[in-house]
């Protein structure tokens, strides 16, 4: 049954998402696909029982809402404060988010515009160097 187990028992993002009600699950899977396809280096991983999307650092994370909606937060969203006042602050210094109460509220074009700008900021970071396997 969806929502039966606490998130801390989840070991993959898929398990976390698949525990949600069907409509919310489908919506989150759609948004997740957009996030993961934003750049070839994008990865995802659970941190703090939350699905984080990374690109040379934390790019975004999403929280399913009990109401059936979705909150998507951008870890460097403050960089877009002047261009995108629709990003929600909630007293956070760096993180800015978008809340969609229903899938019908989701404006994919506007979301992709914000996502592409955040990706561009992350791509300005240098790639992390690969760890060397040579012993000293």
mmCIF file with all atom_site columns, N, CA, C and O in Angstrom, residues 113-132:
data_model
loop_
_atom_site.group_PDB
_atom_site.id
_atom_site.type_symbol
_atom_site.label_atom_id
_atom_site.label_alt_id
_atom_site.label_comp_id
_atom_site.label_asym_id
_atom_site.label_entity_id
_atom_site.label_seq_id
_atom_site.pdbx_PDB_ins_code
_atom_site.Cartn_x
_atom_site.Cartn_y
_atom_site.Cartn_z
_atom_site.occupancy
_atom_site.B_iso_or_equiv
_atom_site.pdbx_formal_charge
_atom_site.auth_seq_id
_atom_site.auth_comp_id
_atom_site.auth_asym_id
_atom_site.auth_atom_id
_atom_site.pdbx_PDB_model_num
ATOM 1  N N  . UNK A 1 113 ? 12.969 26.210 -18.261 1.00 0.00 ? 113 UNK A N  1
ATOM 2  C CA . UNK A 1 113 ? 13.733 27.463 -18.340 1.00 0.00 ? 113 UNK A CA 1
ATOM 3  C C  . UNK A 1 113 ? 14.561 27.655 -17.069 1.00 0.00 ? 113 UNK A C  1
ATOM 4  O O  . UNK A 1 113 ? 15.760 27.934 -17.128 1.00 0.00 ? 113 UNK A O  1
ATOM 5  N N  . UNK A 1 114 ? 13.915 27.493 -15.916 1.00 0.00 ? 114 UNK A N  1
ATOM 6  C CA . UNK A 1 114 ? 14.625 27.634 -14.638 1.00 0.00 ? 114 UNK A CA 1
ATOM 7  C C  . UNK A 1 114 ? 15.690 26.551 -14.508 1.00 0.00 ? 114 UNK A C  1
ATOM 8  O O  . UNK A 1 114 ? 16.840 26.830 -14.133 1.00 0.00 ? 114 UNK A O  1
ATOM 9  N N  . UNK A 1 115 ? 15.350 25.323 -14.829 1.00 0.00 ? 115 UNK A N  1
ATOM 10 C CA . UNK A 1 115 ? 16.294 24.209 -14.734 1.00 0.00 ? 115 UNK A CA 1
ATOM 11 C C  . UNK A 1 115 ? 17.515 24.450 -15.608 1.00 0.00 ? 115 UNK A C  1
ATOM 12 O O  . UNK A 1 115 ? 18.656 24.252 -15.167 1.00 0.00 ? 115 UNK A O  1
ATOM 13 N N  . UNK A 1 116 ? 17.316 24.897 -16.830 1.00 0.00 ? 116 UNK A N  1
ATOM 14 C CA . UNK A 1 116 ? 18.450 25.139 -17.731 1.00 0.00 ? 116 UNK A CA 1
ATOM 15 C C  . UNK A 1 116 ? 19.383 26.219 -17.193 1.00 0.00 ? 116 UNK A C  1
ATOM 16 O O  . UNK A 1 116 ? 20.606 26.127 -17.340 1.00 0.00 ? 116 UNK A O  1
ATOM 17 N N  . UNK A 1 117 ? 18.830 27.228 -16.542 1.00 0.00 ? 117 UNK A N  1
ATOM 18 C CA . UNK A 1 117 ? 19.666 28.285 -15.962 1.00 0.00 ? 117 UNK A CA 1
ATOM 19 C C  . UNK A 1 117 ? 20.473 27.755 -14.776 1.00 0.00 ? 117 UNK A C  1
ATOM 20 O O  . UNK A 1 117 ? 21.653 28.074 -14.630 1.00 0.00 ? 117 UNK A O  1
ATOM 21 N N  . UNK A 1 118 ? 19.847 26.943 -13.956 1.00 0.00 ? 118 UNK A N  1
ATOM 22 C CA . UNK A 1 118 ? 20.555 26.355 -12.809 1.00 0.00 ? 118 UNK A CA 1
ATOM 23 C C  . UNK A 1 118 ? 21.643 25.399 -13.299 1.00 0.00 ? 118 UNK A C  1
ATOM 24 O O  . UNK A 1 118 ? 22.756 25.383 -12.770 1.00 0.00 ? 118 UNK A O  1
ATOM 25 N N  . UNK A 1 119 ? 21.347 24.606 -14.309 1.00 0.00 ? 119 UNK A N  1
ATOM 26 C CA . UNK A 1 119 ? 22.347 23.699 -14.889 1.00 0.00 ? 119 UNK A CA 1
ATOM 27 C C  . UNK A 1 119 ? 23.537 24.500 -15.399 1.00 0.00 ? 119 UNK A C  1
ATOM 28 O O  . UNK A 1 119 ? 24.689 24.130 -15.179 1.00 0.00 ? 119 UNK A O  1
ATOM 29 N N  . UNK A 1 120 ? 23.287 25.611 -16.057 1.00 0.00 ? 120 UNK A N  1
ATOM 30 C CA . UNK A 1 120 ? 24.377 26.448 -16.572 1.00 0.00 ? 120 UNK A CA 1
ATOM 31 C C  . UNK A 1 120 ? 25.280 26.938 -15.443 1.00 0.00 ? 120 UNK A C  1
ATOM 32 O O  . UNK A 1 120 ? 26.511 26.948 -15.594 1.00 0.00 ? 120 UNK A O  1
ATOM 33 N N  . UNK A 1 121 ? 24.708 27.314 -14.308 1.00 0.00 ? 121 UNK A N  1
ATOM 34 C CA . UNK A 1 121 ? 25.526 27.715 -13.158 1.00 0.00 ? 121 UNK A CA 1
ATOM 35 C C  . UNK A 1 121 ? 26.390 26.554 -12.672 1.00 0.00 ? 121 UNK A C  1
ATOM 36 O O  . UNK A 1 121 ? 27.568 26.727 -12.368 1.00 0.00 ? 121 UNK A O  1
ATOM 37 N N  . UNK A 1 122 ? 25.816 25.375 -12.609 1.00 0.00 ? 122 UNK A N  1
ATOM 38 C CA . UNK A 1 122 ? 26.560 24.209 -12.136 1.00 0.00 ? 122 UNK A CA 1
ATOM 39 C C  . UNK A 1 122 ? 27.672 23.808 -13.103 1.00 0.00 ? 122 UNK A C  1
ATOM 40 O O  . UNK A 1 122 ? 28.708 23.311 -12.676 1.00 0.00 ? 122 UNK A O  1
ATOM 41 N N  . UNK A 1 123 ? 27.455 24.018 -14.374 1.00 0.00 ? 123 UNK A N  1
ATOM 42 C CA . UNK A 1 123 ? 28.471 23.651 -15.357 1.00 0.00 ? 123 UNK A CA 1
ATOM 43 C C  . UNK A 1 123 ? 29.674 24.586 -15.312 1.00 0.00 ? 123 UNK A C  1
ATOM 44 O O  . UNK A 1 123 ? 30.732 24.260 -15.855 1.00 0.00 ? 123 UNK A O  1
ATOM 45 N N  . UNK A 1 124 ? 29.527 25.719 -14.664 1.00 0.00 ? 124 UNK A N  1
ATOM 46 C CA . UNK A 1 124 ? 30.668 26.621 -14.510 1.00 0.00 ? 124 UNK A CA 1
ATOM 47 C C  . UNK A 1 124 ? 31.677 26.070 -13.507 1.00 0.00 ? 124 UNK A C  1
ATOM 48 O O  . UNK A 1 124 ? 32.829 26.482 -13.503 1.00 0.00 ? 124 UNK A O  1
ATOM 49 N N  . UNK A 1 125 ? 31.246 25.138 -12.670 1.00 0.00 ? 125 UNK A N  1
ATOM 50 C CA . UNK A 1 125 ? 32.157 24.495 -11.719 1.00 0.00 ? 125 UNK A CA 1
ATOM 51 C C  . UNK A 1 125 ? 33.066 23.546 -12.485 1.00 0.00 ? 125 UNK A C  1
ATOM 52 O O  . UNK A 1 125 ? 32.670 22.944 -13.485 1.00 0.00 ? 125 UNK A O  1
ATOM 53 N N  . UNK A 1 126 ? 34.266 23.366 -11.980 1.00 0.00 ? 126 UNK A N  1
ATOM 54 C CA . UNK A 1 126 ? 35.167 22.386 -12.579 1.00 0.00 ? 126 UNK A CA 1
ATOM 55 C C  . UNK A 1 126 ? 34.683 20.983 -12.242 1.00 0.00 ? 126 UNK A C  1
ATOM 56 O O  . UNK A 1 126 ? 34.113 20.747 -11.184 1.00 0.00 ? 126 UNK A O  1
ATOM 57 N N  . UNK A 1 127 ? 34.955 20.066 -13.169 1.00 0.00 ? 127 UNK A N  1
ATOM 58 C CA . UNK A 1 127 ? 34.631 18.666 -12.920 1.00 0.00 ? 127 UNK A CA 1
ATOM 59 C C  . UNK A 1 127 ? 35.515 18.181 -11.777 1.00 0.00 ? 127 UNK A C  1
ATOM 60 O O  . UNK A 1 127 ? 36.704 18.494 -11.730 1.00 0.00 ? 127 UNK A O  1
ATOM 61 N N  . UNK A 1 128 ? 34.972 17.357 -10.876 1.00 0.00 ? 128 UNK A N  1
ATOM 62 C CA . UNK A 1 128 ? 35.833 16.794 -9.840  1.00 0.00 ? 128 UNK A CA 1
ATOM 63 C C  . UNK A 1 128 ? 36.838 15.838 -10.470 1.00 0.00 ? 128 UNK A C  1
ATOM 64 O O  . UNK A 1 128 ? 36.531 15.121 -11.419 1.00 0.00 ? 128 UNK A O  1
ATOM 65 N N  . UNK A 1 129 ? 38.050 15.874 -9.944  1.00 0.00 ? 129 UNK A N  1
ATOM 66 C CA . UNK A 1 129 ? 39.088 14.985 -10.472 1.00 0.00 ? 129 UNK A CA 1
ATOM 67 C C  . UNK A 1 129 ? 38.806 13.548 -10.035 1.00 0.00 ? 129 UNK A C  1
ATOM 68 O O  . UNK A 1 129 ? 38.322 13.306 -8.934  1.00 0.00 ? 129 UNK A O  1
ATOM 69 N N  . UNK A 1 130 ? 39.135 12.631 -10.929 1.00 0.00 ? 130 UNK A N  1
ATOM 70 C CA . UNK A 1 130 ? 38.969 11.220 -10.615 1.00 0.00 ? 130 UNK A CA 1
ATOM 71 C C  . UNK A 1 130 ? 39.987 10.840 -9.536  1.00 0.00 ? 130 UNK A C  1
ATOM 72 O O  . UNK A 1 130 ? 41.125 11.296 -9.555  1.00 0.00 ? 130 UNK A O  1
ATOM 73 N N  . UNK A 1 131 ? 39.549 9.992  -8.619  1.00 0.00 ? 131 UNK A N  1
ATOM 74 C CA . UNK A 1 131 ? 40.444 9.545  -7.544  1.00 0.00 ? 131 UNK A CA 1
ATOM 75 C C  . UNK A 1 131 ? 41.488 8.597  -8.122  1.00 0.00 ? 131 UNK A C  1
ATOM 76 O O  . UNK A 1 131 ? 41.169 7.727  -8.920  1.00 0.00 ? 131 UNK A O  1
ATOM 77 N N  . UNK A 1 132 ? 42.689 8.756  -7.679  1.00 0.00 ? 132 UNK A N  1
ATOM 78 C CA . UNK A 1 132 ? 43.763 7.890  -8.133  1.00 0.00 ? 132 UNK A CA 1
ATOM 79 C C  . UNK A 1 132 ? 43.767 6.609  -7.315  1.00 0.00 ? 132 UNK A C  1
ATOM 80 O O  . UNK A 1 132 ? 43.572 6.618  -6.104  1.00 0.00 ? 132 UNK A O  1
#
